[in-house]
Coordinates of C-alpha atoms and ligand atoms in Angstrom, one line a residue:
X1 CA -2.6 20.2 -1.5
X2 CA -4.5 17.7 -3.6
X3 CA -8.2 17.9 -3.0
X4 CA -10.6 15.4 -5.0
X5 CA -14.3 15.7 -4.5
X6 CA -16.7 13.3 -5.9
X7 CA -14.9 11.6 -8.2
X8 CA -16.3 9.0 -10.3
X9 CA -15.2 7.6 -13.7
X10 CA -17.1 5.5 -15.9
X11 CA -16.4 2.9 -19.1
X12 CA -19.6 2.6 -20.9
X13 CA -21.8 0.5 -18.3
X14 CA -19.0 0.3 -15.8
X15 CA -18.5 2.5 -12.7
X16 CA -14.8 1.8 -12.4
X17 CA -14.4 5.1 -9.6
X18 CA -17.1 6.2 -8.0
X19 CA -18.0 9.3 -5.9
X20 CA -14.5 9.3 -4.1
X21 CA -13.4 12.1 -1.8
X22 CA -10.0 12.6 -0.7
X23 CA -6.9 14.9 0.3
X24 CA -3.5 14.3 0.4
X25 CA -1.3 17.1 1.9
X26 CA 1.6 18.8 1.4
X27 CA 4.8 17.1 1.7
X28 CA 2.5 14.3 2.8
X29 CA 2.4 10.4 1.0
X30 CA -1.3 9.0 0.7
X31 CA -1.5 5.1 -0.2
X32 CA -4.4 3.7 -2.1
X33 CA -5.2 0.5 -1.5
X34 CA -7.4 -2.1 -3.0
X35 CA -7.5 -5.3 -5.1
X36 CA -6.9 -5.9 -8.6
X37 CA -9.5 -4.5 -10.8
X38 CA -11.0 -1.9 -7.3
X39 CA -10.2 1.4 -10.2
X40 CA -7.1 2.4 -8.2
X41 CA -5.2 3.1 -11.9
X42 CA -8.3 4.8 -13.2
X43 CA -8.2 7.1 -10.1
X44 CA -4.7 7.5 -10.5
X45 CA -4.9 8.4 -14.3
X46 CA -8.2 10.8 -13.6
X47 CA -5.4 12.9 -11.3
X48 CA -3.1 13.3 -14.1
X49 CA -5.5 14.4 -16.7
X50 CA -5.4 11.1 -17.8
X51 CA -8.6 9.8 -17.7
X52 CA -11.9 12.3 -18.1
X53 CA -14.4 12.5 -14.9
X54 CA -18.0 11.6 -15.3
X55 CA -18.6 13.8 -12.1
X56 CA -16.9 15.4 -9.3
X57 CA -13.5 17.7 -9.5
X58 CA -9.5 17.4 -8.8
X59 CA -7.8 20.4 -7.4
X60 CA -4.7 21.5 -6.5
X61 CA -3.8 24.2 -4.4
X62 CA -7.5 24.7 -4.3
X63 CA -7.3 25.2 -8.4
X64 CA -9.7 22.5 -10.2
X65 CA -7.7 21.0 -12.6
X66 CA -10.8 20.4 -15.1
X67 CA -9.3 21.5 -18.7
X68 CA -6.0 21.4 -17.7
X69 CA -3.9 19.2 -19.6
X70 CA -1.4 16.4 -18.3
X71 CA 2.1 17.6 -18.9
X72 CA 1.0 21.4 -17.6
X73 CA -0.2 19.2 -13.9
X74 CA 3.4 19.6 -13.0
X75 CA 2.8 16.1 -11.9
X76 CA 5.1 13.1 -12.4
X77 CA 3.9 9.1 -12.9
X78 CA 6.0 6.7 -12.2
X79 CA 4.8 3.0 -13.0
X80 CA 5.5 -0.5 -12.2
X81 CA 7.6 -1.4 -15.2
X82 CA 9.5 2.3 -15.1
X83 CA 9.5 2.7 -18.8
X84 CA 12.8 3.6 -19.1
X85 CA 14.6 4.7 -22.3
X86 CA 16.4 1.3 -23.2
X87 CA 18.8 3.0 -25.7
X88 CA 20.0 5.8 -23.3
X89 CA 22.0 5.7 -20.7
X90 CA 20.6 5.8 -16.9
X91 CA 22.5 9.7 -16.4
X92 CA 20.6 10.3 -20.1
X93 CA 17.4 8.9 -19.0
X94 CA 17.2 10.7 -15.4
X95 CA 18.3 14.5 -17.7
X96 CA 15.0 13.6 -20.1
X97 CA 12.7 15.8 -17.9
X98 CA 15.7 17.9 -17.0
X99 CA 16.9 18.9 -21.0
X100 CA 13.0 19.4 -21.5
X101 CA 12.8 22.2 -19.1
X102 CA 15.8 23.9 -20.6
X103 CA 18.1 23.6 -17.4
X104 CA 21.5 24.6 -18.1
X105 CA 24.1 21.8 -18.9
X106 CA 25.9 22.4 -15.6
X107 CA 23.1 22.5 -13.5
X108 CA 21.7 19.1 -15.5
X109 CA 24.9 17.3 -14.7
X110 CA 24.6 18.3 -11.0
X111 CA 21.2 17.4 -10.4
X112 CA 21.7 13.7 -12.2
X113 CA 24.8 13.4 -9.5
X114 CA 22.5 14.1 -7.1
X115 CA 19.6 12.7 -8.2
X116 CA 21.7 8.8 -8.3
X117 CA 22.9 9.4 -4.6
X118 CA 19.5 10.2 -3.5
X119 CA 18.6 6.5 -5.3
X120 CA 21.6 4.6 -3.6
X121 CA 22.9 4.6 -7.4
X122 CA 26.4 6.9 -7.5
X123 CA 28.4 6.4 -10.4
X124 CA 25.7 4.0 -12.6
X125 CA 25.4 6.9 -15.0
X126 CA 27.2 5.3 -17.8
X127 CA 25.1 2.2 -17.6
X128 CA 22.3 1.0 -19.7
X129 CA 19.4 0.1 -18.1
X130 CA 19.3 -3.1 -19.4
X131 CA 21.6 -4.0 -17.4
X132 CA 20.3 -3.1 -14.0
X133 CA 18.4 -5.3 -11.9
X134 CA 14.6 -4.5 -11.4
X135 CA 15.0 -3.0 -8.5
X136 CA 18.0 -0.9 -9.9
X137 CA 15.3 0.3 -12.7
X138 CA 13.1 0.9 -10.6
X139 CA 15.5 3.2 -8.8
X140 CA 16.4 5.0 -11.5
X141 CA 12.6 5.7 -12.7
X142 CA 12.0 7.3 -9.6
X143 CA 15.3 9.4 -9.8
X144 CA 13.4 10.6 -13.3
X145 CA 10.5 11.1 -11.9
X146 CA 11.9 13.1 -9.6
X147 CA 14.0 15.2 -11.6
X148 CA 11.5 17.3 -13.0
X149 CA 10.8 18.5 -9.6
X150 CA 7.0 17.6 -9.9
X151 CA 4.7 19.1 -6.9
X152 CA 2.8 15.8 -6.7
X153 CA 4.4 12.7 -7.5
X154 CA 1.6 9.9 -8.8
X155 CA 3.4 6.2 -8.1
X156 CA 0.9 3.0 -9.7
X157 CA 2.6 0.5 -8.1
X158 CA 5.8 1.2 -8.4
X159 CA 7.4 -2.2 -6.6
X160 CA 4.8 -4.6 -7.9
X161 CA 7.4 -5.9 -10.7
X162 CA 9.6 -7.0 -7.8
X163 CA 10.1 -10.0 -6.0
X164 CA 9.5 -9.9 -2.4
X165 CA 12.1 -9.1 -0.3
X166 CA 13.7 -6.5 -3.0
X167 CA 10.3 -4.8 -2.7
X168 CA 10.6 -4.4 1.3
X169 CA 13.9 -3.1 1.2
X170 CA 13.0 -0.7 -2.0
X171 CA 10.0 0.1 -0.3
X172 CA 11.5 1.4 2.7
X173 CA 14.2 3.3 1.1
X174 CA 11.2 4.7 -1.2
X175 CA 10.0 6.3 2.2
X176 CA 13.1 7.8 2.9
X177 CA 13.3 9.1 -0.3
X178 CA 10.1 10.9 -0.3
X179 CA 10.7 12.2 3.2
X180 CA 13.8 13.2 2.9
X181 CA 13.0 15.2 -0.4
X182 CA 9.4 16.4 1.3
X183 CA 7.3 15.1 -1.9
X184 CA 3.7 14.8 -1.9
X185 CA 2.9 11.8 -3.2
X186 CA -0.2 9.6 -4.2
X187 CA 0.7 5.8 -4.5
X188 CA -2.2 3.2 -5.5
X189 CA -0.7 -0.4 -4.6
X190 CA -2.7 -4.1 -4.2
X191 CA 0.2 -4.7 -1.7
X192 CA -0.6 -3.7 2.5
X193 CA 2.8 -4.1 3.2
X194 CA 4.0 -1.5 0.6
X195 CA 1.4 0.8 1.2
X196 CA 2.3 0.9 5.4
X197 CA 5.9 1.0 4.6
X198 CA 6.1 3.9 2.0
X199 CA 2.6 6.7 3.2
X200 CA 1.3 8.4 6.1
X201 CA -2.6 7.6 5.2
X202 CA -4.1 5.2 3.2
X203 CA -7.5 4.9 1.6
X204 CA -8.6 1.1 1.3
X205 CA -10.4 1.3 -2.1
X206 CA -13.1 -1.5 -2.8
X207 CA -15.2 -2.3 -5.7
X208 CA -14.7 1.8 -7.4
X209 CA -15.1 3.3 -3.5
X210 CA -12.7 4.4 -0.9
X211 CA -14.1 2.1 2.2
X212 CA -12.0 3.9 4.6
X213 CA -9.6 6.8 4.6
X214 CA -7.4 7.3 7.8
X215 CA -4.0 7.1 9.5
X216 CA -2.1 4.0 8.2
X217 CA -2.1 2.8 11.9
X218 CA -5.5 3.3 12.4
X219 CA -6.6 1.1 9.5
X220 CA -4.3 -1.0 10.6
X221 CA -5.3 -1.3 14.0
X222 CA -9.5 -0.7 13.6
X223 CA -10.5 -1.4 10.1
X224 CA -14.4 -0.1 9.5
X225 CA -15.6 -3.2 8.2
X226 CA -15.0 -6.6 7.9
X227 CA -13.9 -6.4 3.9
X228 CA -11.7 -3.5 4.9
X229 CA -10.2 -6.2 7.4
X230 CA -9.4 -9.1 5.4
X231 CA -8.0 -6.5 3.0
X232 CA -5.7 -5.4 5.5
X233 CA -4.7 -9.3 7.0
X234 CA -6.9 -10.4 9.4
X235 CA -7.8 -13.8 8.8
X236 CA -10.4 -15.0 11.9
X237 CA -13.8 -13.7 12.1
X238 CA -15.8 -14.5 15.2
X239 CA -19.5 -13.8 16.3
X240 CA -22.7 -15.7 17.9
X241 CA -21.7 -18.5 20.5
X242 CA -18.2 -19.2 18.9
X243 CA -17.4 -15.1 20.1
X244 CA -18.7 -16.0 23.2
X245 CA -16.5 -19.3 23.7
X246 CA -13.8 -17.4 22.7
X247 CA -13.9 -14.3 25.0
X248 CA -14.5 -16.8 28.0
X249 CA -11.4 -18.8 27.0
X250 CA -9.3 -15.5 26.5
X251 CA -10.3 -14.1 29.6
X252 CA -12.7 -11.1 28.7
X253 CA -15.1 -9.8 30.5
X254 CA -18.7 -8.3 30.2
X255 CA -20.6 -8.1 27.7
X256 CA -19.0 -8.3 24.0
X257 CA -19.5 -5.0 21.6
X258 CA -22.3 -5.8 18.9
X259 CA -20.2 -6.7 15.6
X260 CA -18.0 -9.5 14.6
X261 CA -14.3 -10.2 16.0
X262 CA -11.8 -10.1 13.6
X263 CA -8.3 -10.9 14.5
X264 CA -5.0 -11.1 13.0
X265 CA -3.2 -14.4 12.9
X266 CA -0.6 -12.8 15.7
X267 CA -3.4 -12.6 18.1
X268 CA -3.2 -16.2 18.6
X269 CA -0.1 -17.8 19.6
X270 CA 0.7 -21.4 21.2
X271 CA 1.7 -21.1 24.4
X272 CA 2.0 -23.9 26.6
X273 CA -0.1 -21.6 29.6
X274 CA -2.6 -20.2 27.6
X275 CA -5.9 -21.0 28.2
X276 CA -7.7 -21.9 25.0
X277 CA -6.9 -25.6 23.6
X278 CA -7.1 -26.6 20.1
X279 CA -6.0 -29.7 17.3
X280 CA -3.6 -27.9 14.7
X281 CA -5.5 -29.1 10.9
X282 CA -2.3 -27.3 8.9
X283 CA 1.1 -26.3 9.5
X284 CA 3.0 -24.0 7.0
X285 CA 6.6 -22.9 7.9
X286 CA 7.0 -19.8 6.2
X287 CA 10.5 -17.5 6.4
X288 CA 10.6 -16.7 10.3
X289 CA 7.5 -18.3 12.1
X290 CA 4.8 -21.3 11.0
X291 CA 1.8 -20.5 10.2
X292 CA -1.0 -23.2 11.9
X293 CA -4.3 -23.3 11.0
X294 CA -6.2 -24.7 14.3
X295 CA -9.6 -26.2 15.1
X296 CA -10.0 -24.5 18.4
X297 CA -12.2 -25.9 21.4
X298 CA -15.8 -24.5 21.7
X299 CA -15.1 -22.0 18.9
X300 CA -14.1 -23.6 15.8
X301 CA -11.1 -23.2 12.8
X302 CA -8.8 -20.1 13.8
X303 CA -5.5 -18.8 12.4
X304 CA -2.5 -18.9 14.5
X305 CA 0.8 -19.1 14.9
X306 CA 4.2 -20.2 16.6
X307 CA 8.0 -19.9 16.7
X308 CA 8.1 -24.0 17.5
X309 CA 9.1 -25.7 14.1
X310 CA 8.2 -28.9 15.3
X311 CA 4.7 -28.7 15.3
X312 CA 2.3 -30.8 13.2
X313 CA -0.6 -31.4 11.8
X314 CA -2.6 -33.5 14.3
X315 CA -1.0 -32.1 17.6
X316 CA -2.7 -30.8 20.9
X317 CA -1.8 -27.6 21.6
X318 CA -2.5 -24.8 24.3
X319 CA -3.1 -21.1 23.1
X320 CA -3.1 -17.5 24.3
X321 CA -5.1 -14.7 22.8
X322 CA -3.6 -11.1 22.4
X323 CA -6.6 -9.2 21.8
X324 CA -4.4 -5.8 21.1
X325 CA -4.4 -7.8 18.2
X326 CA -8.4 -7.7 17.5
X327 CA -10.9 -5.1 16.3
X328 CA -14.4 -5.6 16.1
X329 CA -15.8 -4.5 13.0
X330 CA -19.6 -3.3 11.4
X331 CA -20.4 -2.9 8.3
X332 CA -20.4 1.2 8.9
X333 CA -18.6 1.8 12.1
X334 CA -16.0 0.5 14.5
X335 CA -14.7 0.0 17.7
X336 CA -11.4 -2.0 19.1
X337 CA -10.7 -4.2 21.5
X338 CA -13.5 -5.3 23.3
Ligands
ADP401 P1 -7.0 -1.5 -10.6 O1 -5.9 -0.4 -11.0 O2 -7.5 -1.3 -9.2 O3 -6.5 -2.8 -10.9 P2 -8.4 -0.3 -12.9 O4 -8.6 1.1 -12.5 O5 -7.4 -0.7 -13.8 O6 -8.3 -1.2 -11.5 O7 -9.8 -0.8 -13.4 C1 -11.0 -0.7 -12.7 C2 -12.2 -1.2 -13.6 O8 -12.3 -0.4 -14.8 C3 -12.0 -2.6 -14.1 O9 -13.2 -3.3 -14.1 C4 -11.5 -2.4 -15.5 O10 -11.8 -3.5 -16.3 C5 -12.2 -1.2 -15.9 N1 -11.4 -0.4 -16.9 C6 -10.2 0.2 -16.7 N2 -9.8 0.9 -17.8 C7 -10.7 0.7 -18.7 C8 -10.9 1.2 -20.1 N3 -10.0 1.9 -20.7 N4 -12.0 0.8 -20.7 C9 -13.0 0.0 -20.1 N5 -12.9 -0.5 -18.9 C10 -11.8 -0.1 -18.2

């Protein structure tokens, strides 16, 4: 298991980690999350020996990895651009870590078979890497990575390179992968799909600090706070007498929970017997549903969203509120669904 405690990691004036706790268990995938520049490479690199800490320890197995050098982690890194060997083949690239263990030759060409059946990549062994697609790189990187048989895989994000709908299907089969092979693995990634797709936990990491650490569903579901929400894809914020006009419309009762409401773009769909009513101010059609922004009755601009294509800018529609959809968030705590 991979314990860090305290971390922090500093450039000059910069705190680029700070004072970050967390543990990733056995055979279990943690996810990193956090916006450009939030020090999710700089944690990364301070796991691999990469990166010297300021303060705090990194253990594994309850050992604290202070002093211990990279390559004798028994850690692999895969990055975004997989840094293949561009003059080898892919079967000579995914034997590198293999030959420098000393594995016999049989045993080497065995586990290269398997390794390329475990990507979804039989018989590219001849093939040079230049000419595989990204995603086939990619593949093949991670087949690498894993050949060494590391005891924590480190992934910085490894489908970032990729266009979008190659990176869902990679990141999916990157679950599988890890499952199926029982790795423990730490994956930093700006991307909340990715991150729910491929780990059990994540960590939302803001400004050098983990903001909150949980169960991918939970984050997903209650984010603590409010910049831990709009990380994660909520998009409407509601509180003071716009709140009110809202839970009134959308049928709730009692008092609402101190906090603000924040709410996915879901939560709010146009449905011709729902009882809030609004003026759509933008209509985007993106690949299976449109996306409406709409000046809402009583409680102002919200996001929303239909199946109806023909909707436009300017027209009067009805909406209904799904508030499974909803969390109220603090700046410390939180609570759903009020
Ligand atoms: P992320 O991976 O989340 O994009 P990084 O860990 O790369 O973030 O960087 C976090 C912060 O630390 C940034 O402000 C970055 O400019 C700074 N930083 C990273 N590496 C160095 C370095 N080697 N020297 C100085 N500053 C650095």
């Amino acid at each position: 298991m991979l314990e860090l405690e305290g971390v922090t990691v500093r450039f000059g004036g910069t705190t680029a980690v700070e004072d970050v706790s967390l543990r990733v268990g056995a055979g279990s995938v943690l996810a990193v999350l956090g916006p450009s520049g939030c020090g999710k490479s700089t944690l990364l690199r301070a796991v691999a020996g990469l990166e010297r800490l300021d303060a705090g320890t990194v253990r594994w197995e309850g050992r604290d990895l202070a002093g211990v050098p990279t390559h004798e982690r028994g850690f692999a890194l895969m990055f975004q651009d997989g840094q293949l060997f561009a003059h080898a083949s892919v079967a000579q690239n995914i034997d590198y870590p293999l030959r420098l263990r000393r594995a016999g030759r049989a045993e080497r060409t065995r586990r290269v078979e398997e390794l390329l059946e475990l990507v979804g990549l039989p018989g590219y062994g001849d093939r040079r890497p230049a000419t595989l697609s990204g995603g086939e790189q990619q593949r093949v990187a991670l087949a690498r990575s894993l050949a060494a048989d590391p005891v924590l895989l480190l992934l910085d994000e490894p489908l970032s390179a990729l266009d979008r709908s190659l990176r869902d299907r990679l990141a999916g089969d990157l679950r599988e992968i890890l499952v199926a092979t029982g790795t423990t693995a730490l994956l930093v990634t700006h991307d909340h799909d990715e991150a729910f797709t491929v780990a059990d936990r994540m960590a939302v990491m803001l400004a050098g600090s983990v903001a909150q650490e949980g169960p991918s569903s939970e984050v997903w579901r209650a984010p603590a706070t409010r910049d831990v929400a709009e990380f994660v894809g909520f998009e409407t914020f509601l509180s003071g007498a716009p709140l009110l006009a809202f839970r009134r419309a959308a049928g709730a009762s009692g008092d609402p929970p101190t906090g603000t409401l924040a709410l996915r773009r879901a939560a709010l769909r146009v449905d011709a017997s729902g009882q809030l009513r609004g003026i759509v101010r933008r209509a985007v059609t993106v690949s299976d549903a449109v996306q409406l922004q709409v000046d809402v009755e009583g409680v102002g601009a919200m996001a929303a969203t239909t199946q109806d294509a023909g909707i436009r800018r300017g027209d009067h529609v009805a909406l209904r509120a799904d508030l499974s959809l909803s969390a109220y968030v603090f700046s410390g705590n939180h609570q759903n669904n009020g």
